[in-house]
Amino acid sequence: MEDLRLLIVDDVEDNRLVLNAICRKMEGFEIKEAVDGIDAIAVCEAWHPHIILMDVMMPNMDGFEASKVIKARFPETIIIVVTAVIDPQMEAHMAAIGVSAYLHKPINKELIRFKLQNFGAFLRSKDGIHTKLSAKEALNPFSSDVRHFKTIFDISDAEGMMDFGVWVLSRCEERKSRSSSKVDPMIELFYELMRQGTRNEEHVSIIIEESFEEIFMTMKLDKPIVLNPKMQELADDLQSHCIIRQNFACVRLNNGRDDLNPTPSVDVIEKAPSSKKEELEKKLPEVVEPTAVVLPLSEIVADKEVRTIDQNEQGMLRQSFIDKTSAVDYVQEIGGDVLDEIRDLESLDEEWIEKIHALEEEPNIENIRSFADGVLGVYVRAINNLFEFTALAYALSSLGTFMKEHADAIINDPKKLKMLVMLTEHLGSDLTSWREHIFSLQDAADIHYLDSSFFSSCMQIEQIVGNKEIETDEDNDMEFF
């Protein structure tokens, strides 16, 4: 098979750039882009992509409608939805029309590459290419493609996890499993558990058992599982198809209906009449308590303050506050060149103050452009290399554009100018602290601990200088961490 054709669909150019930058580093993929659902359909008609990364909220035609048309015309095309919106009902509708997987923003570049390589290897296996995915050799001397009634995967890295994912996709296709909506969250849950286990240098294994009607997959680790919010969300999505206890997680996939004698959850048992509880409890597997350790939310995020903002800003903020990542872990993951470029921003600290004070003393268009392009623009170019901080780059870029567009208002109103200077000084101080605590001291428990301050400062500048009020909608409050 030649290179797989990958289509990226998103109406926001920055989002397409980020996805393209992630995907082009993988071998075996040819990439094209589309700006909305109508454009995506047109590209599909002419180019026939194998895999589509599909945004949901787009003008002209949204991702849901476009996916319906594409799956009807090209049922073999794999669609992976990439969205900041977390809506179980929408996800159920997407699964019903044939969407294969979901990726929630902020984009985890390792996870997106894992899923793309997973589906890519699956497509190649359907095309008759059964080359071994990993470099590990089989134990027996007769065959490298072994399938037993009980299959065991020993997982030590993402490569081994990909082998498992491809096996599951192929097996479910062979058996025509109707639990397709459960396959993607199951693989993603196991991927997150694998990362936790291998990071702690644990032995991770997956044991697969099959009956005529079901496939049971059990992941075992050396130590008790600690569920972070992302894992808990995936486990909740799987509902009664998933059981997590102590140091193992088990997921079942049905070949028949998803509701065929499902294992009852604890909530189902507790809500049942007393006459039924004993019967339901017998269906639960014998397991050793306690259950997996679930970290309380107070230990995962800092105290919150609530502020209502518009939909576009909500979308950007939702890209920043899903996963908690320590500065130590984050710095270890990024490349040395990127780290050096961020640390070089230290030279901008004095220039930031000098240029903003020059604007205060001589308010003119030239000084506004000098700060917007010569300081904010340099920050944006450096931060654009950090996929996890695309929202921050967006905020700074928008601030620079806003200042240039409202130059006359800033120049002609001393009160607005004074407030602008004060807020930008505060923003510069936050950026200095952000650099120090994440990239130098590396003592931040969560790399996104200052995101709310950045957005708050930028929005206050727009509100004050642009004479705009941020609309209040009590039903759609966005929480800042």
C-alpha positions as semicolon CSV with decimal commas, in nm:
position;residue;x (nm);y (nm);z (nm)
1;M;0,000;0,000;0,000
2;E;0,123;0,350;-0,083
3;D;0,117;0,633;0,171
4;L;-0,212;0,662;0,354
5;R;-0,412;0,970;0,262
6;L;-0,493;1,182;0,570
7;L;-0,739;1,473;0,555
8;I;-0,739;1,740;0,828
9;V;-1,070;1,931;0,852
10;D;-1,091;2,244;1,068
11;D;-1,212;2,599;1,001
12;V;-0,937;2,749;1,223
13;E;-0,606;2,778;1,040
14;D;-0,397;2,758;1,360
15;N;-0,563;2,428;1,451
16;R;-0,485;2,286;1,106
17;L;-0,124;2,400;1,139
18;V;-0,088;2,227;1,476
19;L;-0,238;1,900;1,351
20;N;-0,032;1,914;1,033
21;A;0,287;1,971;1,233
22;I;0,209;1,666;1,449
23;C;0,111;1,436;1,164
24;R;0,378;1,521;0,909
25;K;0,644;1,379;1,142
26;M;0,497;1,031;1,090
27;E;0,610;0,822;0,798
28;G;0,359;0,675;0,554
29;F;0,104;0,958;0,547
30;E;0,017;1,209;0,274
31;I;-0,175;1,507;0,413
32;K;-0,434;1,748;0,276
33;E;-0,656;2,005;0,450
34;A;-1,016;2,125;0,429
35;V;-1,169;2,435;0,589
36;D;-1,526;2,311;0,654
37;G;-1,766;2,022;0,595
38;I;-1,849;2,115;0,236
39;D;-1,480;2,147;0,148
40;A;-1,414;1,810;0,316
41;I;-1,678;1,635;0,103
42;A;-1,531;1,787;-0,212
43;V;-1,181;1,668;-0,118
44;C;-1,317;1,320;-0,044
45;E;-1,482;1,301;-0,385
46;A;-1,157;1,388;-0,563
47;W;-0,892;1,237;-0,335
48;H;-1,057;0,949;-0,138
49;P;-0,871;0,988;0,195
50;H;-0,818;0,681;0,413
51;I;-0,842;0,871;0,744
52;I;-1,003;1,204;0,834
53;L;-0,936;1,420;1,141
54;M;-1,271;1,602;1,166
55;D;-1,356;1,913;1,367
56;V;-1,721;1,945;1,476
57;M;-1,811;2,313;1,512
58;M;-1,757;2,468;1,165
59;P;-1,944;2,717;0,941
60;N;-2,130;2,620;0,621
61;M;-2,150;2,252;0,721
62;D;-2,050;2,112;1,059
63;G;-1,849;1,796;1,122
64;F;-2,150;1,582;1,210
65;E;-2,334;1,649;0,882
66;A;-2,015;1,614;0,681
67;S;-1,935;1,282;0,850
68;K;-2,283;1,149;0,766
69;V;-2,237;1,228;0,398
70;I;-1,881;1,094;0,385
71;K;-1,961;0,766;0,564
72;A;-2,261;0,713;0,335
73;R;-2,051;0,760;0,022
74;F;-1,722;0,616;0,148
75;P;-1,803;0,370;0,430
76;E;-1,442;0,242;0,451
77;T;-1,308;0,588;0,538
78;I;-1,201;0,615;0,902
79;I;-1,319;0,936;1,070
80;I;-1,159;1,056;1,393
81;V;-1,336;1,351;1,555
82;V;-1,109;1,618;1,707
83;T;-1,303;1,860;1,926
84;A;-1,296;2,066;2,245
85;V;-1,666;1,989;2,304
86;I;-1,739;1,711;2,551
87;D;-2,095;1,597;2,476
88;P;-2,182;1,227;2,532
89;Q;-2,503;1,261;2,328
90;M;-2,316;1,402;2,030
91;E;-2,052;1,130;2,061
92;A;-2,328;0,867;2,059
93;H;-2,473;1,019;1,739
94;M;-2,125;1,025;1,583
95;A;-2,068;0,660;1,672
96;A;-2,407;0,570;1,522
97;I;-2,308;0,708;1,181
98;G;-1,974;0,526;1,187
99;V;-1,719;0,763;1,344
100;S;-1,432;0,545;1,466
101;A;-1,264;0,750;1,739
102;Y;-1,262;1,072;1,939
103;L;-0,977;1,304;2,034
104;H;-1,052;1,577;2,285
105;K;-0,859;1,902;2,290
106;P;-0,605;1,998;2,411
107;I;-0,439;1,772;2,156
108;N;-0,211;1,508;2,301
109;K;0,043;1,462;2,023
110;E;0,150;1,119;2,147
111;L;-0,210;0,997;2,161
112;I;-0,301;1,130;1,817
113;R;0,007;0,966;1,662
114;F;-0,074;0,644;1,844
115;K;-0,429;0,639;1,707
116;L;-0,324;0,729;1,354
117;Q;-0,052;0,463;1,349
118;N;-0,299;0,219;1,498
119;F;-0,561;0,276;1,229
120;G;-0,290;0,296;0,963
121;A;-0,153;-0,046;1,054
122;F;-0,509;-0,179;1,062
123;L;-0,577;-0,051;0,709
124;R;-0,253;-0,200;0,583
125;S;-0,338;-0,535;0,739
126;K;-0,673;-0,530;0,551
127;D;-0,479;-0,460;0,234
128;G;-0,283;-0,781;0,285
129;I;0,026;-0,628;0,443
130;H;0,088;-0,836;0,754
131;T;0,443;-0,732;0,834
132;K;0,530;-0,748;1,200
133;L;0,453;-0,414;1,367
134;S;0,717;-0,425;1,638
135;A;1,075;-0,546;1,651
136;K;0,999;-0,803;1,920
137;E;1,021;-1,166;1,810
138;A;0,766;-1,434;1,887
139;L;0,861;-1,698;2,144
140;N;0,785;-1,999;1,926
141;P;1,011;-2,090;1,627
142;F;0,726;-2,168;1,388
143;S;0,528;-1,848;1,337
144;S;0,541;-1,479;1,424
145;D;0,164;-1,442;1,382
146;V;0,022;-1,651;1,667
147;R;-0,337;-1,656;1,783
148;H;-0,447;-1,871;2,074
149;F;-0,778;-1,896;2,253
150;K;-0,608;-1,687;2,521
151;T;-0,380;-1,413;2,389
152;I;-0,127;-1,230;2,606
153;F;0,046;-0,901;2,531
154;D;0,346;-0,797;2,740
155;I;0,356;-0,419;2,710
156;S;0,671;-0,218;2,770
157;D;0,621;0,082;2,539
158;A;0,384;0,255;2,295
159;E;0,498;0,021;2,018
160;G;0,368;-0,280;2,206
161;M;0,046;-0,095;2,283
162;M;0,001;-0,026;1,912
163;D;0,035;-0,399;1,840
164;F;-0,248;-0,458;2,086
165;G;-0,465;-0,183;1,934
166;V;-0,425;-0,318;1,581
167;W;-0,506;-0,670;1,705
168;V;-0,829;-0,544;1,867
169;L;-0,940;-0,353;1,558
170;S;-0,872;-0,651;1,332
171;R;-1,036;-0,899;1,568
172;C;-1,350;-0,688;1,610
173;E;-1,376;-0,653;1,232
174;E;-1,341;-1,030;1,187
175;R;-1,606;-1,101;1,447
176;K;-1,833;-0,815;1,336
177;S;-1,849;-0,685;1,689
178;R;-2,140;-0,447;1,750
179;S;-1,968;-0,281;2,046
180;S;-1,781;-0,052;1,806
181;S;-1,858;0,255;2,016
182;K;-1,668;0,093;2,304
183;V;-1,353;-0,003;2,111
184;D;-1,194;0,343;2,090
185;P;-1,245;0,446;2,457
186;M;-1,124;0,097;2,562
187;I;-0,801;0,130;2,362
188;E;-0,748;0,486;2,487
189;L;-0,810;0,382;2,850
190;F;-0,559;0,098;2,817
191;Y;-0,314;0,338;2,650
192;E;-0,338;0,580;2,946
193;L;-0,297;0,294;3,194
194;M;0,002;0,164;2,996
195;R;0,167;0,507;3,013
196;Q;0,113;0,517;3,388
197;G;0,257;0,170;3,433
198;T;0,561;0,207;3,209
199;R;0,638;0,549;3,358
200;N;0,655;0,378;3,699
201;E;0,866;0,093;3,549
202;E;0,592;-0,162;3,619
203;H;0,530;-0,485;3,433
204;V;0,218;-0,435;3,220
205;S;0,036;-0,724;3,055
206;I;-0,294;-0,764;2,869
207;I;-0,471;-1,101;2,871
208;I;-0,741;-1,154;2,609
209;E;-1,001;-1,428;2,655
210;E;-1,273;-1,507;2,402
211;S;-1,604;-1,683;2,413
212;F;-1,834;-1,734;2,116
213;E;-2,017;-1,413;2,199
214;E;-1,769;-1,184;2,373
215;I;-1,408;-1,070;2,399
216;F;-1,268;-0,996;2,745
217;M;-0,953;-0,783;2,778
218;T;-0,779;-0,753;3,114
219;M;-0,481;-0,527;3,181
220;K;-0,272;-0,612;3,486
221;L;-0,017;-0,385;3,654
222;D;0,219;-0,437;3,945
223;K;0,077;-0,157;4,160
224;P;-0,275;-0,023;4,234
225;I;-0,419;0,185;3,953
226;V;-0,449;0,559;4,018
227;L;-0,727;0,705;3,805
228;N;-0,671;1,060;3,686
229;P;-0,971;1,259;3,550
230;K;-0,905;1,150;3,191
231;M;-0,903;0,780;3,285
232;Q;-1,216;0,825;3,497
233;E;-1,394;0,989;3,203
234;L;-1,303;0,699;2,973
235;A;-1,411;0,442;3,232
236;D;-1,743;0,624;3,276
237;D;-1,791;0,620;2,899
238;L;-1,751;0,241;2,897
239;Q;-2,007;0,210;3,178
240;S;-2,088;-0,151;3,268
241;H;-1,848;-0,276;3,000
242;C;-1,556;-0,178;3,227
243;I;-1,450;-0,294;3,574
244;I;-1,144;-0,148;3,750
245;R;-1,025;-0,298;4,075
246;Q;-0,694;-0,270;4,260
247;N;-0,426;-0,337;3,997
248;F;-0,632;-0,453;3,698
249;A;-0,882;-0,317;3,447
250;C;-1,116;-0,539;3,247
251;V;-1,328;-0,443;2,944
252;R;-1,575;-0,664;2,758
253;L;-1,690;-0,631;2,397
254;N;-2,004;-0,806;2,276
255;N;-2,057;-0,959;1,935
256;G;-2,430;-0,928;1,984
257;R;-2,623;-0,633;2,128
258;D;-2,434;-0,405;2,364
259;D;-2,703;-0,455;2,626
260;L;-2,694;-0,836;2,612
261;N;-2,679;-0,938;2,980
262;P;-2,433;-0,664;3,072
263;T;-2,241;-0,680;3,397
264;P;-2,432;-0,449;3,631
265;S;-2,253;-0,146;3,770
266;V;-2,246;-0,064;4,141
267;D;-2,491;0,221;4,078
268;V;-2,736;-0,019;3,912
269;I;-2,717;-0,257;4,206
270;E;-2,768;0,017;4,466
271;K;-3,076;0,152;4,286
272;A;-3,236;-0,190;4,240
273;P;-3,514;-0,318;4,468
274;S;-3,386;-0,523;4,762
275;S;-3,534;-0,839;4,611
276;K;-3,315;-0,793;4,303
277;K;-2,988;-0,685;4,467
278;E;-2,872;-1,035;4,556
279;E;-2,937;-1,159;4,201
280;L;-2,745;-0,866;4,049
281;E;-2,454;-0,895;4,289
282;K;-2,400;-1,256;4,178
283;K;-2,318;-1,125;3,829
284;L;-2,026;-0,920;3,957
285;P;-1,686;-1,092;3,927
286;E;-1,505;-1,184;4,244
287;V;-1,246;-0,912;4,296
288;V;-1,022;-0,790;4,572
289;E;-1,102;-0,453;4,722
290;P;-1,018;-0,171;4,745
291;T;-1,117;-0,023;4,413
292;A;-0,877;0,184;4,209
293;V;-0,755;0,501;4,376
294;V;-0,944;0,802;4,238
295;L;-0,763;1,130;4,298
296;P;-0,997;1,398;4,437
297;L;-1,034;1,693;4,205
298;S;-0,893;1,925;4,470
299;E;-0,558;1,747;4,439
300;I;-0,553;1,775;4,062
301;V;-0,640;2,141;4,001
302;A;-0,594;2,455;4,201
303;D;-0,876;2,667;4,341
304;K;-1,108;2,806;4,073
305;E;-1,263;3,139;3,996
306;V;-1,555;3,158;3,756
307;R;-1,582;3,406;3,468
308;T;-1,820;3,396;3,171
309;I;-1,670;3,449;2,823
310;D;-1,782;3,410;2,462
311;Q;-1,790;3,084;2,266
312;N;-1,462;3,132;2,078
313;E;-1,273;3,203;2,400
314;Q;-1,445;2,909;2,571
315;G;-1,320;2,686;2,293
316;M;-0,961;2,804;2,341
317;L;-0,978;2,766;2,718
318;R;-1,119;2,416;2,694
319;Q;-0,803;2,322;2,508
320;S;-0,592;2,396;2,816
321;F;-0,743;2,240;3,127
322;I;-0,803;1,868;3,078
323;D;-0,478;1,697;3,169
324;K;-0,252;1,789;3,460
325;T;0,114;1,767;3,362
326;S;0,407;1,851;3,589
327;A;0,685;2,076;3,462
328;V;0,944;1,802;3,512
329;D;0,752;1,553;3,295
330;Y;0,679;1,817;3,033
331;V;1,037;1,942;2,994
332;Q;1,158;1,584;2,955
333;E;0,919;1,536;2,661
334;I;1,005;1,844;2,454
335;G;1,315;1,876;2,238
336;G;1,628;2,063;2,337
337;D;1,600;2,316;2,051
338;V;1,249;2,412;2,156
339;L;1,358;2,444;2,519
340;D;1,649;2,670;2,423
341;E;1,418;2,893;2,220
342;I;1,182;2,935;2,516
343;R;1,467;3,011;2,755
344;D;1,600;3,271;2,508
345;L;1,279;3,466;2,573
346;E;1,446;3,585;2,893
347;S;1,616;3,852;2,684
348;L;1,271;3,998;2,614
349;D;1,195;4,079;2,980
350;E;1,373;4,415;2,976
351;E;1,261;4,489;2,621
352;W;0,899;4,424;2,724
353;I;0,923;4,693;2,996
354;E;1,120;4,934;2,778
355;K;0,877;4,920;2,485
356;I;0,563;4,948;2,695
357;H;0,710;5,247;2,883
358;A;0,812;5,403;2,550
359;L;0,448;5,370;2,444
360;E;0,336;5,536;2,768
361;E;0,575;5,827;2,721
362;E;0,518;5,864;2,345
363;P;0,181;5,713;2,248
364;N;0,200;5,665;1,874
365;I;0,130;5,393;1,616
366;E;0,500;5,317;1,570
367;N;0,546;5,232;1,940
368;I;0,230;5,022;1,942
369;R;0,354;4,821;1,644
370;S;0,701;4,795;1,799
371;F;0,556;4,627;2,110
372;A;0,297;4,415;1,926
373;D;0,535;4,282;1,660
374;G;0,874;4,307;1,829
375;V;0,775;4,158;2,166
376;L;0,439;3,981;2,150
377;G;0,516;3,848;1,800
378;V;0,846;3,695;1,917
379;Y;0,667;3,522;2,205
380;V;0,400;3,387;1,970
381;R;0,654;3,242;1,727
382;A;0,839;3,066;2,010
383;I;0,528;2,934;2,185
384;N;0,378;2,809;1,859
385;N;0,636;2,528;1,878
386;L;0,469;2,406;2,199
387;F;0,151;2,221;2,100
388;E;0,024;2,225;2,459
389;F;0,023;2,606;2,463
390;T;-0,154;2,688;2,137
391;A;-0,422;2,867;2,343
392;L;-0,157;3,093;2,498
393;A;-0,006;3,170;2,157
394;Y;-0,357;3,250;2,033
395;A;-0,418;3,489;2,324
396;L;-0,092;3,679;2,272
397;S;-0,138;3,693;1,896
398;S;-0,493;3,824;1,939
399;L;-0,370;4,085;2,186
400;G;-0,111;4,212;1,938
401;T;-0,369;4,233;1,661
402;F;-0,617;4,404;1,893
403;M;-0,364;4,670;1,996
404;K;-0,282;4,753;1,633
405;E;-0,649;4,766;1,533
406;H;-0,734;4,998;1,825
407;A;-0,423;5,215;1,803
408;D;-0,620;5,539;1,773
409;A;-0,827;5,467;2,084
410;I;-0,512;5,388;2,282
411;I;-0,324;5,695;2,162
412;N;-0,606;5,944;2,221
413;D;-0,732;5,831;2,563
414;P;-0,484;5,872;2,854
415;K;-0,697;5,660;3,089
416;K;-0,707;5,368;2,844
417;L;-0,335;5,403;2,781
418;K;-0,259;5,392;3,154
419;M;-0,476;5,083;3,203
420;L;-0,317;4,915;2,900
421;V;0,032;4,975;3,042
422;M;-0,065;4,838;3,382
423;L;-0,228;4,524;3,242
424;T;0,051;4,448;2,994
425;E;0,310;4,487;3,272
426;H;0,111;4,235;3,475
427;L;0,095;4,002;3,175
428;G;0,471;4,031;3,122
429;S;0,533;3,944;3,487
430;D;0,312;3,635;3,453
431;L;0,498;3,523;3,141
432;T;0,832;3,559;3,322
433;S;0,699;3,348;3,611
434;W;0,560;3,094;3,362
435;R;0,900;3,052;3,195
436;E;1,090;3,026;3,523
437;H;0,866;2,778;3,701
438;I;0,810;2,549;3,403
439;F;1,132;2,559;3,199
440;S;1,401;2,667;3,450
441;L;1,302;2,569;3,805
442;Q;1,061;2,301;3,677
443;D;0,872;2,313;4,007
444;A;0,520;2,370;3,869
445;A;0,281;2,087;3,956
446;D;0,070;2,176;3,651
447;I;0,212;2,349;3,342
448;H;-0,120;2,530;3,287
449;Y;-0,127;2,695;3,630
450;L;-0,109;3,050;3,485
451;D;-0,334;3,009;3,180
452;S;-0,627;3,178;3,352
453;S;-0,416;3,483;3,435
454;F;-0,303;3,519;3,072
455;F;-0,657;3,504;2,937
456;S;-0,793;3,730;3,209
457;S;-0,535;4,001;3,132
458;C;-0,597;3,984;2,757
459;M;-0,975;4,000;2,798
460;Q;-0,954;4,294;3,039
461;I;-0,747;4,487;2,784
462;E;-1,006;4,424;2,514
463;Q;-1,290;4,512;2,748
464;I;-1,137;4,841;2,864
465;V;-0,970;4,964;2,546
466;G;-1,245;4,844;2,311
467;N;-1,535;4,962;2,529
468;K;-1,680;4,611;2,526
469;E;-1,854;4,422;2,803
470;I;-1,812;4,048;2,832
471;E;-2,160;3,903;2,809
472;T;-2,294;3,716;3,109
473;D;-2,465;3,380;3,061
474;E;-2,516;3,196;3,389
475;D;-2,591;2,871;3,210
476;N;-2,255;2,868;3,032
477;D;-2,000;2,972;3,291
478;M;-1,642;2,888;3,206
479;E;-1,424;2,799;3,500
480;F;-1,070;2,937;3,524
481;F;-0,820;2,729;3,717
